[in-house]
Short mmCIF file of C-alpha atoms and ligand atoms in Angstrom, two decimals:
data_model
loop_
_atom_site.label_atom_id
_atom_site.label_comp_id
_atom_site.label_asym_id
_atom_site.label_seq_id
_atom_site.Cartn_x
_atom_site.Cartn_y
_atom_site.Cartn_z
CA MET A 1 -52.33 60.57 42.01
CA THR A 2 -54.42 63.47 40.82
CA ALA A 3 -57.24 61.83 38.79
CA PRO A 4 -60.34 63.14 40.58
CA LEU A 5 -62.62 60.24 39.57
CA TRP A 6 -60.04 57.55 40.42
CA TYR A 7 -62.58 55.59 42.51
CA LYS A 8 -64.97 55.04 39.61
CA ASN A 9 -63.05 52.06 38.31
CA ALA A 10 -60.74 51.01 41.11
CA VAL A 11 -60.18 47.67 42.81
CA PHE A 12 -60.41 47.94 46.60
CA TYR A 13 -59.07 45.58 49.27
CA GLU A 14 -60.33 45.52 52.86
CA ILE A 15 -57.82 44.81 55.63
CA SER A 16 -58.02 44.08 59.32
CA VAL A 17 -54.69 45.54 60.44
CA ARG A 18 -54.95 43.39 63.56
CA ALA A 19 -55.05 40.22 61.50
CA PHE A 20 -52.84 41.03 58.52
CA LYS A 21 -49.20 40.96 59.59
CA ASP A 22 -47.44 41.31 62.91
CA SER A 23 -44.05 43.04 62.64
CA ASP A 24 -42.87 42.85 66.26
CA GLY A 25 -43.81 39.40 67.50
CA ASP A 26 -46.46 40.48 70.01
CA GLY A 27 -49.02 38.37 68.18
CA VAL A 28 -51.09 41.32 66.96
CA GLY A 29 -50.96 42.65 63.42
CA ASP A 30 -49.76 46.23 63.10
CA LEU A 31 -49.18 49.12 60.71
CA ARG A 32 -45.53 48.23 60.13
CA GLY A 33 -46.55 44.68 59.30
CA LEU A 34 -49.03 45.94 56.74
CA THR A 35 -46.39 48.24 55.27
CA GLU A 36 -44.11 45.19 54.81
CA LYS A 37 -46.82 43.51 52.77
CA LEU A 38 -47.59 46.32 50.34
CA ASP A 39 -45.56 44.66 47.59
CA TYR A 40 -47.92 41.70 47.78
CA LEU A 41 -50.91 44.02 47.38
CA GLN A 42 -49.26 45.73 44.47
CA THR A 43 -48.70 42.37 42.75
CA LEU A 44 -52.31 41.48 43.42
CA GLY A 45 -53.22 44.64 41.55
CA VAL A 46 -55.35 46.52 44.06
CA ASP A 47 -55.78 50.29 43.67
CA CYS A 48 -56.95 51.22 47.14
CA ILE A 49 -56.82 49.61 50.56
CA TRP A 50 -59.41 50.17 53.26
CA ILE A 51 -58.10 49.66 56.78
CA MET A 52 -60.54 48.77 59.55
CA PRO A 53 -60.45 50.95 62.69
CA ILE A 54 -57.03 51.46 64.27
CA TYR A 55 -58.12 54.05 66.83
CA PRO A 56 -57.59 53.55 70.57
CA SER A 57 -60.50 51.43 71.70
CA PRO A 58 -61.55 48.96 74.39
CA ARG A 59 -62.52 46.76 71.40
CA ARG A 60 -65.98 45.71 72.49
CA ASP A 61 -66.73 45.91 68.77
CA ASP A 62 -63.26 45.35 67.30
CA GLY A 63 -62.43 49.04 67.23
CA TYR A 64 -65.80 50.30 65.94
CA ASP A 65 -66.06 51.58 69.50
CA ILE A 66 -63.63 54.49 69.47
CA ALA A 67 -62.14 56.01 72.61
CA ASP A 68 -59.99 58.64 70.84
CA TYR A 69 -60.65 59.87 67.31
CA TYR A 70 -57.23 61.45 66.95
CA GLY A 71 -54.96 58.56 67.77
CA VAL A 72 -53.67 55.14 66.77
CA ASP A 73 -54.03 52.33 69.29
CA PRO A 74 -50.44 51.61 70.44
CA VAL A 75 -50.98 47.92 69.74
CA TYR A 76 -51.08 48.83 66.00
CA GLY A 77 -48.25 51.40 66.14
CA SER A 78 -48.05 55.17 66.15
CA LEU A 79 -49.22 58.11 64.07
CA ASP A 80 -45.73 58.09 62.54
CA ASP A 81 -46.18 54.46 61.53
CA LEU A 82 -49.45 55.41 59.87
CA LYS A 83 -47.77 58.26 58.03
CA THR A 84 -45.09 55.85 56.83
CA LEU A 85 -47.78 53.46 55.64
CA ILE A 86 -49.63 56.21 53.80
CA ASP A 87 -46.46 57.35 52.05
CA ALA A 88 -45.49 53.78 51.15
CA THR A 89 -48.91 53.03 49.64
CA HIS A 90 -48.79 56.25 47.64
CA GLN A 91 -45.30 55.44 46.36
CA ARG A 92 -46.77 52.27 44.89
CA GLY A 93 -49.65 54.11 43.25
CA ILE A 94 -52.09 52.65 45.80
CA ARG A 95 -54.52 54.75 47.80
CA ILE A 96 -55.62 54.21 51.37
CA ILE A 97 -58.94 54.90 53.09
CA MET A 98 -59.92 54.26 56.70
CA ASP A 99 -63.05 53.81 58.74
CA LEU A 100 -64.82 56.90 60.01
CA VAL A 101 -67.25 56.03 62.78
CA LEU A 102 -69.54 59.04 63.11
CA ASN A 103 -72.64 57.59 64.72
CA HIS A 104 -71.29 56.45 68.07
CA THR A 105 -68.26 56.42 70.35
CA SER A 106 -67.09 53.86 72.84
CA ASP A 107 -68.56 54.19 76.33
CA ALA A 108 -64.91 54.50 77.40
CA HIS A 109 -64.53 57.73 75.39
CA PRO A 110 -63.77 60.67 77.75
CA TRP A 111 -66.80 62.49 76.28
CA PHE A 112 -69.12 59.76 77.47
CA GLN A 113 -67.38 59.43 80.79
CA ALA A 114 -67.80 63.18 81.39
CA ALA A 115 -71.37 63.10 80.11
CA ARG A 116 -72.56 60.36 82.42
CA ALA A 117 -70.79 61.79 85.46
CA ASP A 118 -72.38 65.24 85.38
CA ARG A 119 -75.66 66.51 83.97
CA ASN A 120 -74.11 69.96 83.67
CA SER A 121 -71.04 68.83 81.78
CA PRO A 122 -70.76 70.33 78.29
CA TYR A 123 -70.40 66.74 77.11
CA ARG A 124 -73.77 65.63 78.48
CA ASP A 125 -75.46 66.85 75.32
CA TYR A 126 -72.95 64.98 73.12
CA TYR A 127 -75.16 61.92 73.61
CA VAL A 128 -78.86 61.09 73.41
CA TRP A 129 -80.52 60.73 76.83
CA ASN A 130 -84.03 60.10 78.07
CA ASP A 131 -85.78 59.43 81.37
CA ASP A 132 -87.58 56.37 80.04
CA ASP A 133 -86.95 53.86 77.30
CA GLN A 134 -90.12 54.58 75.34
CA LYS A 135 -88.93 57.33 73.02
CA TYR A 136 -88.45 56.39 69.34
CA ALA A 137 -90.49 53.25 69.94
CA GLY A 138 -90.45 50.65 67.19
CA VAL A 139 -87.02 51.50 65.79
CA ARG A 140 -85.42 48.24 64.69
CA ILE A 141 -82.63 46.65 66.69
CA ILE A 142 -79.61 45.88 64.54
CA PHE A 143 -77.61 43.57 66.80
CA SER A 144 -80.78 41.69 67.61
CA ASP A 145 -78.96 38.57 68.89
CA VAL A 146 -77.49 40.55 71.80
CA GLU A 147 -79.43 43.78 72.33
CA LYS A 148 -83.09 43.82 73.30
CA SER A 149 -83.52 47.60 73.21
CA ASN A 150 -81.88 50.66 71.65
CA TRP A 151 -81.93 52.27 75.12
CA SER A 152 -79.71 51.30 78.05
CA TRP A 153 -79.93 52.53 81.61
CA ASP A 154 -76.84 54.27 82.92
CA GLU A 155 -76.71 54.18 86.69
CA LYS A 156 -74.23 57.01 87.02
CA ALA A 157 -76.14 59.30 84.66
CA GLY A 158 -79.51 58.37 86.10
CA GLN A 159 -80.96 58.25 82.58
CA TYR A 160 -81.24 55.99 79.58
CA PHE A 161 -78.89 56.53 76.62
CA TRP A 162 -79.60 55.71 72.99
CA HIS A 163 -77.48 53.24 70.99
CA ARG A 164 -78.16 51.63 67.60
CA PHE A 165 -75.40 49.03 68.08
CA TYR A 166 -73.97 47.49 71.25
CA SER A 167 -74.79 49.19 74.54
CA THR A 168 -71.06 49.90 74.81
CA GLN A 169 -71.46 52.20 71.79
CA PRO A 170 -73.55 55.23 72.81
CA ASP A 171 -74.86 57.24 69.84
CA LEU A 172 -73.59 60.77 69.44
CA ASN A 173 -76.17 63.56 69.41
CA PHE A 174 -75.84 65.22 66.02
CA ASP A 175 -78.43 67.83 66.98
CA ASN A 176 -75.61 69.34 69.02
CA PRO A 177 -73.62 71.77 66.81
CA ARG A 178 -70.48 70.99 68.80
CA VAL A 179 -70.71 67.32 67.86
CA GLN A 180 -71.07 68.34 64.22
CA GLU A 181 -67.95 70.50 64.45
CA GLU A 182 -65.96 67.83 66.33
CA MET A 183 -66.58 65.30 63.61
CA LEU A 184 -65.63 67.71 60.84
CA ASN A 185 -62.37 68.23 62.66
CA VAL A 186 -61.81 64.48 62.87
CA VAL A 187 -62.26 64.26 59.11
CA ARG A 188 -59.80 67.12 58.58
CA PHE A 189 -57.22 65.57 60.88
CA TRP A 190 -56.87 62.34 58.89
CA LEU A 191 -57.11 63.95 55.47
CA GLU A 192 -54.35 66.33 56.43
CA MET A 193 -52.22 63.32 57.27
CA GLY A 194 -52.71 62.04 53.71
CA ILE A 195 -55.56 59.55 53.99
CA ASP A 196 -57.49 59.35 50.68
CA GLY A 197 -60.94 59.13 52.19
CA PHE A 198 -63.24 57.18 54.43
CA ARG A 199 -65.48 54.18 54.56
CA VAL A 200 -68.16 55.91 56.60
CA ASP A 201 -69.53 53.50 59.15
CA ALA A 202 -73.29 53.48 59.74
CA PRO A 203 -74.09 56.93 58.28
CA THR A 204 -77.80 56.02 58.27
CA TYR A 205 -78.43 56.63 61.95
CA LEU A 206 -76.97 60.04 62.80
CA PHE A 207 -80.22 61.80 63.73
CA GLU A 208 -83.31 60.62 65.60
CA ARG A 209 -86.84 61.95 65.24
CA GLU A 210 -89.99 60.77 67.00
CA GLY A 211 -92.47 59.00 64.74
CA THR A 212 -89.84 57.89 62.21
CA ASN A 213 -87.67 54.80 61.91
CA CYS A 214 -84.71 57.10 62.69
CA GLU A 215 -82.96 56.05 59.50
CA SER A 216 -81.78 58.20 56.57
CA LEU A 217 -83.53 61.30 57.92
CA PRO A 218 -83.26 64.59 55.98
CA GLU A 219 -81.12 66.04 58.79
CA THR A 220 -78.71 63.12 58.43
CA HIS A 221 -78.32 63.72 54.70
CA ALA A 222 -77.86 67.43 55.29
CA TYR A 223 -74.99 66.83 57.71
CA LEU A 224 -73.31 64.27 55.44
CA LYS A 225 -73.46 66.84 52.63
CA ARG A 226 -71.79 69.31 54.92
CA ILE A 227 -68.85 66.93 55.36
CA ARG A 228 -68.76 66.47 51.59
CA ARG A 229 -68.64 70.22 50.96
CA MET A 230 -65.75 70.57 53.34
CA ILE A 231 -63.88 67.68 51.70
CA ASP A 232 -64.45 69.06 48.21
CA SER A 233 -63.19 72.47 49.14
CA GLU A 234 -60.30 71.49 51.41
CA PHE A 235 -59.25 68.02 50.20
CA PRO A 236 -60.44 67.50 46.60
CA GLY A 237 -59.95 63.92 45.39
CA ALA A 238 -60.66 62.35 48.80
CA ILE A 239 -63.71 60.10 48.90
CA MET A 240 -66.59 59.14 51.16
CA LEU A 241 -67.92 55.59 50.85
CA ALA A 242 -71.28 54.86 52.50
CA GLU A 243 -71.95 51.75 54.52
CA SER A 244 -75.73 51.85 54.44
CA ASN A 245 -77.68 48.65 54.17
CA GLN A 246 -80.83 49.84 52.38
CA TRP A 247 -82.94 49.12 49.32
CA PRO A 248 -81.66 50.75 46.10
CA ARG A 249 -84.17 53.60 46.19
CA GLU A 250 -83.17 54.67 49.70
CA LEU A 251 -79.56 53.90 49.07
CA ILE A 252 -79.28 56.22 46.07
CA GLN A 253 -80.30 59.13 48.30
CA TYR A 254 -76.78 58.85 49.69
CA PHE A 255 -75.49 59.96 46.27
CA ASP A 256 -78.28 62.49 45.79
CA GLN A 257 -77.13 65.00 43.15
CA GLY A 258 -73.54 63.75 43.31
CA ASP A 259 -73.05 66.08 46.27
CA GLU A 260 -73.17 63.57 49.15
CA PHE A 261 -71.25 60.26 48.98
CA HIS A 262 -68.89 59.40 46.14
CA MET A 263 -69.52 55.71 46.66
CA ALA A 264 -71.90 53.32 48.41
CA PHE A 265 -71.69 49.59 48.98
CA ASN A 266 -74.16 47.79 46.78
CA PHE A 267 -75.83 45.90 49.65
CA PRO A 268 -78.91 44.81 47.67
CA LEU A 269 -76.79 43.13 44.98
CA MET A 270 -74.47 41.17 47.29
CA PRO A 271 -76.90 38.58 48.72
CA ARG A 272 -78.46 38.11 45.29
CA ILE A 273 -75.21 36.85 43.87
CA PHE A 274 -75.36 34.06 46.45
CA LEU A 275 -79.10 33.63 45.95
CA ALA A 276 -78.70 33.28 42.18
CA LEU A 277 -76.06 30.63 42.73
CA ALA A 278 -78.25 28.73 45.23
CA GLN A 279 -81.20 28.83 42.83
CA GLY A 280 -79.10 28.16 39.72
CA GLN A 281 -81.04 31.05 38.18
CA ALA A 282 -79.90 34.46 36.99
CA SER A 283 -83.15 36.34 37.56
CA SER A 284 -82.53 37.80 41.03
CA ILE A 285 -79.33 39.52 39.90
CA LYS A 286 -80.99 40.90 36.78
CA LYS A 287 -83.99 42.11 38.72
CA ILE A 288 -82.06 44.00 41.37
CA LEU A 289 -79.81 45.66 38.80
CA ASN A 290 -82.85 46.58 36.68
CA ASP A 291 -84.50 48.05 39.79
CA THR A 292 -81.43 50.07 40.67
CA PRO A 293 -81.79 53.64 39.45
CA ALA A 294 -78.98 55.32 37.55
CA ILE A 295 -76.54 57.28 39.71
CA PRO A 296 -74.81 60.62 39.00
CA ALA A 297 -71.74 60.50 36.77
CA ASN A 298 -69.36 61.33 39.62
CA CYS A 299 -70.64 58.46 41.80
CA GLN A 300 -69.98 54.75 41.86
CA TRP A 301 -71.16 51.57 43.55
CA THR A 302 -68.78 49.41 45.51
CA THR A 303 -69.53 45.76 44.88
CA PHE A 304 -68.48 43.02 47.27
CA LEU A 305 -68.97 39.39 48.17
CA ARG A 306 -67.79 39.30 51.76
CA ASN A 307 -66.47 41.63 54.41
CA HIS A 308 -65.59 41.59 58.12
CA ASP A 309 -69.26 41.33 59.19
CA GLU A 310 -71.82 38.60 58.76
CA LEU A 311 -73.11 38.11 55.19
CA THR A 312 -76.20 40.14 55.87
CA LEU A 313 -79.55 38.87 54.61
CA GLU A 314 -81.63 41.88 55.59
CA MET A 315 -82.23 42.79 51.95
CA VAL A 316 -83.96 39.55 50.87
CA THR A 317 -87.42 38.11 51.51
CA ASP A 318 -88.09 35.64 54.35
CA GLU A 319 -88.30 32.73 51.88
CA GLU A 320 -85.08 33.71 50.17
CA ARG A 321 -83.37 33.99 53.54
CA GLN A 322 -84.54 30.51 54.53
CA LEU A 323 -83.18 29.11 51.30
CA MET A 324 -79.84 30.81 51.79
CA TRP A 325 -79.53 29.72 55.41
CA GLN A 326 -80.29 26.17 54.32
CA GLU A 327 -77.71 26.27 51.56
CA TYR A 328 -74.96 28.36 53.12
CA ALA A 329 -75.43 28.10 56.90
CA PRO A 330 -76.55 24.54 57.60
CA GLU A 331 -75.45 24.68 61.27
CA PRO A 332 -77.07 27.08 63.76
CA GLN A 333 -73.75 28.53 64.92
CA MET A 334 -73.14 29.80 61.38
CA ILE A 335 -76.02 32.27 61.69
CA LEU A 336 -75.65 35.67 63.32
CA ASN A 337 -78.44 38.24 63.55
CA LEU A 338 -80.01 37.97 60.08
CA GLY A 339 -76.84 36.84 58.38
CA ILE A 340 -74.14 34.22 57.92
CA ARG A 341 -70.88 34.57 59.83
CA ARG A 342 -68.70 32.62 57.41
CA ARG A 343 -66.03 33.38 54.86
CA LEU A 344 -66.45 33.01 51.13
CA ALA A 345 -64.63 29.71 50.58
CA PRO A 346 -66.45 27.74 53.32
CA ILE A 347 -69.81 29.21 52.29
CA LEU A 348 -69.18 27.75 48.85
CA ASN A 349 -67.89 24.42 50.22
CA ASN A 350 -64.44 25.29 48.93
CA ASP A 351 -65.66 24.59 45.41
CA ARG A 352 -63.17 26.39 43.16
CA ARG A 353 -65.69 26.60 40.33
CA LYS A 354 -68.21 28.43 42.50
CA ILE A 355 -65.58 30.65 44.09
CA GLU A 356 -64.29 31.72 40.69
CA LEU A 357 -67.80 32.16 39.31
CA VAL A 358 -68.89 34.61 42.01
CA ASN A 359 -65.61 36.44 41.54
CA SER A 360 -66.30 36.57 37.81
CA LEU A 361 -69.52 38.38 38.67
CA LEU A 362 -67.76 40.64 41.16
CA PHE A 363 -65.09 41.70 38.70
CA SER A 364 -67.21 41.96 35.56
CA LEU A 365 -70.44 43.62 36.75
CA PRO A 366 -70.68 47.42 37.11
CA GLY A 367 -69.22 49.00 40.25
CA SER A 368 -65.79 49.11 41.82
CA PRO A 369 -65.08 45.70 43.35
CA ILE A 370 -63.77 45.24 46.85
CA LEU A 371 -62.00 42.11 48.03
CA TYR A 372 -61.87 41.03 51.66
CA TYR A 373 -58.35 40.12 52.77
CA GLY A 374 -57.66 36.41 52.51
CA ASP A 375 -60.57 35.63 50.21
CA GLU A 376 -58.16 35.74 47.27
CA ILE A 377 -56.46 32.63 48.68
CA GLY A 378 -59.68 30.96 49.85
CA MET A 379 -59.13 31.45 53.58
CA GLY A 380 -61.55 29.79 55.97
CA ASP A 381 -63.20 30.88 59.19
CA ASN A 382 -63.10 29.79 62.81
CA LEU A 383 -66.61 29.23 64.13
CA ASN A 384 -65.30 28.66 67.66
CA LEU A 385 -64.76 32.40 67.90
CA PRO A 386 -67.75 34.50 68.92
CA ASP A 387 -69.66 37.18 67.02
CA ARG A 388 -67.91 38.05 63.72
CA TYR A 389 -64.38 37.32 64.95
CA GLY A 390 -64.31 33.98 63.13
CA VAL A 391 -63.87 35.78 59.80
CA ARG A 392 -61.10 38.03 61.12
CA THR A 393 -58.38 35.45 61.71
CA PRO A 394 -54.68 35.91 60.83
CA MET A 395 -53.75 36.19 57.17
CA GLN A 396 -52.03 33.04 55.95
CA TRP A 397 -48.74 34.03 54.38
CA ASP A 398 -46.87 30.73 54.38
CA ASP A 399 -46.90 27.24 55.90
CA SER A 400 -44.84 28.08 58.99
CA PRO A 401 -46.50 27.40 62.38
CA TYR A 402 -48.60 30.54 62.55
CA GLY A 403 -48.89 30.98 58.82
CA GLY A 404 -46.11 33.59 58.76
CA PHE A 405 -48.44 36.05 60.46
CA THR A 406 -46.42 36.34 63.65
CA THR A 407 -43.30 34.98 65.29
CA GLY A 408 -45.10 35.14 68.64
CA ALA A 409 -48.40 33.71 69.79
CA PRO A 410 -51.26 35.00 67.61
CA PHE A 411 -53.94 37.18 69.22
CA THR A 412 -56.57 34.63 68.32
CA GLU A 413 -56.94 30.98 67.49
CA PRO A 414 -56.01 30.66 63.79
CA VAL A 415 -58.00 28.58 61.32
CA GLN A 416 -57.00 24.92 61.32
CA GLY A 417 -57.61 21.90 59.11
CA GLU A 418 -58.88 22.05 55.55
CA TYR A 419 -58.56 25.84 55.45
CA GLY A 420 -55.49 26.22 57.69
CA SER A 421 -52.23 27.81 56.64
CA GLN A 422 -50.66 24.42 55.88
CA LYS A 423 -53.30 23.95 53.19
CA GLY A 424 -53.73 27.45 51.85
CA ASN A 425 -51.26 30.30 51.99
CA VAL A 426 -49.91 33.11 49.88
CA ALA A 427 -46.38 31.70 49.40
CA ASP A 428 -47.57 28.35 48.04
CA GLN A 429 -50.22 29.87 45.84
CA LEU A 430 -47.82 32.43 44.40
CA LYS A 431 -45.70 29.52 43.18
CA SER A 432 -48.57 27.75 41.50
CA PRO A 433 -50.18 29.19 38.36
CA ASN A 434 -53.17 26.91 38.95
CA SER A 435 -53.92 28.45 42.31
CA GLN A 436 -56.95 30.49 43.24
CA LEU A 437 -54.67 33.45 43.90
CA TRP A 438 -53.50 33.40 40.29
CA ALA A 439 -57.09 33.16 39.08
CA ILE A 440 -58.14 36.20 41.13
CA ARG A 441 -55.03 38.10 40.12
CA LYS A 442 -55.85 37.42 36.49
CA MET A 443 -59.40 38.72 36.91
CA ILE A 444 -58.11 41.87 38.57
CA SER A 445 -55.61 42.50 35.81
CA LEU A 446 -58.21 41.96 33.06
CA ARG A 447 -60.65 44.16 34.88
CA LYS A 448 -58.05 46.93 34.92
CA GLN A 449 -56.80 46.33 31.40
CA TYR A 450 -60.18 46.75 29.69
CA ALA A 451 -62.02 50.03 30.01
CA ALA A 452 -65.25 48.25 29.03
CA PHE A 453 -65.60 47.05 32.64
CA GLY A 454 -66.06 50.66 33.64
CA GLY A 455 -68.60 51.19 30.86
CA SER A 456 -72.20 50.32 30.10
CA LEU A 457 -74.07 47.10 30.88
CA GLU A 458 -76.56 45.48 28.56
CA TRP A 459 -78.22 42.12 29.21
CA VAL A 460 -77.73 39.55 26.45
CA GLU A 461 -80.61 37.11 26.03
CA THR A 462 -79.59 33.45 25.93
CA GLY A 463 -82.99 31.80 26.28
CA ASN A 464 -81.58 30.01 29.32
CA PRO A 465 -82.54 31.25 32.82
CA ALA A 466 -79.47 29.59 34.37
CA VAL A 467 -77.11 31.75 32.35
CA LEU A 468 -76.36 35.35 33.25
CA SER A 469 -74.98 37.03 30.18
CA TYR A 470 -74.19 40.65 29.50
CA MET A 471 -72.21 42.98 27.35
CA ARG A 472 -69.85 45.48 28.90
CA GLU A 473 -68.94 48.30 26.58
CA LYS A 474 -66.95 51.50 26.48
CA ASP A 475 -65.55 53.58 23.63
CA GLY A 476 -66.06 50.83 21.07
CA GLU A 477 -64.54 48.13 23.28
CA SER A 478 -67.03 45.30 23.87
CA ILE A 479 -66.77 42.32 26.19
CA LEU A 480 -69.38 39.59 26.30
CA VAL A 481 -69.62 37.89 29.70
CA LEU A 482 -71.29 34.51 30.18
CA ASN A 483 -71.84 32.91 33.59
CA ASN A 484 -73.43 29.50 34.07
CA LEU A 485 -74.98 29.64 37.55
CA SER A 486 -76.04 26.02 37.58
CA ALA A 487 -74.44 22.74 38.60
CA VAL A 488 -75.01 21.17 35.19
CA ALA A 489 -73.85 22.04 31.69
CA GLN A 490 -76.07 24.58 29.94
CA SER A 491 -76.34 25.97 26.49
CA ALA A 492 -76.78 29.60 25.67
CA HIS A 493 -78.56 30.70 22.50
CA ILE A 494 -77.09 33.84 21.14
CA SER A 495 -78.92 36.04 18.67
CA THR A 496 -77.30 36.81 15.31
CA ALA A 497 -76.50 40.35 16.45
CA TYR A 498 -73.86 38.94 18.78
CA GLN A 499 -72.59 36.10 16.61
CA LYS A 500 -69.15 37.50 16.08
CA THR A 501 -65.56 36.55 16.53
CA GLY A 502 -63.86 37.27 19.78
CA ARG A 503 -61.09 36.24 22.09
CA ASP A 504 -61.66 34.46 25.39
CA LEU A 505 -59.72 36.63 27.81
CA PHE A 506 -58.89 33.76 30.17
CA SER A 507 -57.70 31.15 27.67
CA ASN A 508 -56.45 33.80 25.26
CA GLN A 509 -57.90 31.61 22.46
CA SER A 510 -60.03 32.99 19.71
CA ALA A 511 -63.68 32.28 20.36
CA ALA A 512 -66.36 32.21 17.71
CA ILE A 513 -69.66 33.29 19.21
CA SER A 514 -72.05 30.93 17.51
CA GLU A 515 -75.79 30.43 17.76
CA GLN A 516 -75.37 27.87 20.51
CA LEU A 517 -72.65 28.06 23.15
CA ASN A 518 -72.15 25.17 25.55
CA LEU A 519 -71.16 26.09 29.05
CA ASP A 520 -69.69 23.75 31.65
CA PRO A 521 -71.22 23.71 35.16
CA TYR A 522 -70.42 26.94 37.04
CA SER A 523 -68.24 28.16 34.18
CA TYR A 524 -67.66 31.74 33.12
CA HIS A 525 -66.24 33.38 30.00
CA TRP A 526 -65.22 36.92 29.28
CA ILE A 527 -65.04 37.29 25.49
CA LYS A 528 -63.63 40.40 23.94
CA LEU A 529 -65.21 41.02 20.59
CA LEU A 530 -62.70 41.72 17.86
CA PRO A 531 -62.74 45.40 16.84
CA SER A 532 -63.95 44.67 13.32
CA ALA A 533 -66.82 42.68 14.72
CA THR A 534 -68.20 45.56 16.75
CA SER A 535 -68.50 48.01 13.89
C1 NOJ B 1 -70.78 48.45 60.75
C2 NOJ B 1 -69.48 47.73 60.87
O1 NOJ B 1 -69.17 47.11 59.65
C3 NOJ B 1 -69.62 46.73 62.00
O2 NOJ B 1 -68.51 45.88 62.06
C4 NOJ B 1 -69.86 47.46 63.28
O3 NOJ B 1 -70.11 46.53 64.30
C5 NOJ B 1 -71.04 48.42 63.18
N1 NOJ B 1 -71.04 49.18 61.97
C6 NOJ B 1 -71.05 49.39 64.33
O4 NOJ B 1 -70.01 50.32 64.20
#
C-alpha cells in the first residue's frame, strides 16, 4: 500500500458505522460489525472506506459534535476495535479514512464547559465570543431551517458564542495558536494509529474576519496548508479530502498549488447530474465541467451522487432549484434547508434505468467516485425520521426481521414497504445477476479495469442535446461513453473520426460505431475502441 497517488483513481464508499452492522445485539452498528462485513466491500470492489464520526459525542448532529477527539464512543467499540478494523481493511488492500471535524466541537466538550464557566480559563479563548450578536453581520446561516443566527447567548458565560452549524456546535477559535496545535495533534493521533487520511468536515469556516463572508479566508487556507505540510513530512501517502460546498473557482483554491488538499468533493457537478436528468438535456453537466479549471497533477475530485446529508441545491440557480424540488421532492417534508433529504433510489422513483444511468455518469466521468452505503442495493429512506436521519437507516443485509443488521432492536425505525429489507437486501441481490448490486459491481470493476477512466475527457458531438457523450482516454486506451438522459429513444450522430469498431463493455459484444447510433430511453454504453481503431 505504498502508491503515493492511490487516491487519484480509487473507488470510495461512505459508511455510517452506526447503521452498517451491529455485532453485539444492542441495536447499534459498531466497529466489529463493520469489520465482519469487509469481505462484502472487497467483493463490491471499493478501494477506500470513509467512516462517519465515531468519536464520543452527545450526538446532537450524529457525531459531528465531538466531545473527545482522542476516543471512540463506547457504543461503537474501543480504540482496539478500530485498530483491528484498520488492520483488517489493509489486509484486504482497502484503505480507510475518517471524519476530521476541525471547525467546531460539541458544547459538551470539556473545553467548552471550561470556557463558559470561567472567563479566565485557558479554554475561554478556544472559542469565539462576543458581547452582542452583531459581529460578522450578514454571514449566511447554513442550517437555516433551525438556526436563526450564527450567535447564541450562553447564560453561564455571559456572552454570545459563534457557531456556523447547530448552536450545540460552538466554533473553535483558530486565531488561538493552542487550538491550531491541538488540532495538529488530533491529526497525528489517528494517522499514527494507521488511518489513511481524513474527510475534513467544513474546512471553509475556520477563521472569521469582520467585513467578509467568513468563508475560505486566506488564514483558513494557510492553516490547512500547515496540516498538509505536517502530513507530508510525517505521514506521506495519507490524504485530506475537502468538504467545501463552493463554486469551482473557489473550490479549486483548496487544491492551490497541490500543497493543500489532495481531494475535494465536486459539489458543483453533483446537482447538475440530477438537473440534466430532470431536463433530459446534457448541457448543465457539460457547462459545469467546462467551467471547472484544471487541477494540479497530484490532486483529484471526488464525485458523488448522494451522501449522509441532504442533496444540497446551494450550487444551482433559483429556477433550477424549483425544477429539482418539483421533480425530486414533491412533498414538503422531503425538503431540508436548500436540499432534498432523500436517498438515491426514491429520488429516482426506483427506476432502475435512471439509477443505472446516473451511476454510469458517476463511474465514467473524471474524478474518484464515492458511493453512499446502501445505494448500491437501491435502499430507501424513512421520512418519518427528522433532519437527515431518514437517509441513515440500517443497512439491509438479508430478509430477516431487521434486515440482518441486528439481532436486537435497531436504534432507529428501519425503512419499510417498497424499499424495506424484504424487498431489497444484499443477500438476495448477490444471488441474482440481474440485480442492481450486480450492475453497480460491474461498473466498479470496469472502472478499475480500464486506465482510460483515470485519463483525459473529451466531449464527443452527437448533434443531440439529450445525449451526453465523451471519450475517456489514457495511454492509447480509448473508451467512448454515451448516455441518453431523456425518457424517449434518441439517436446520436457520430462524426467519421469516431466511426470505428469497438466492444460494448457491458454486453461484451462487438459494437460498430456508425454514423447514427440509436439509444434506448435512459440507456448508457461504454464502448472500448479496438486498439487498431485508435491508431
Ligand atoms: C458537514 C457534515 O456532512 C454534516 O453532516 C454536518 O452536520 C456538518 N458538516 C457540521 O459538522
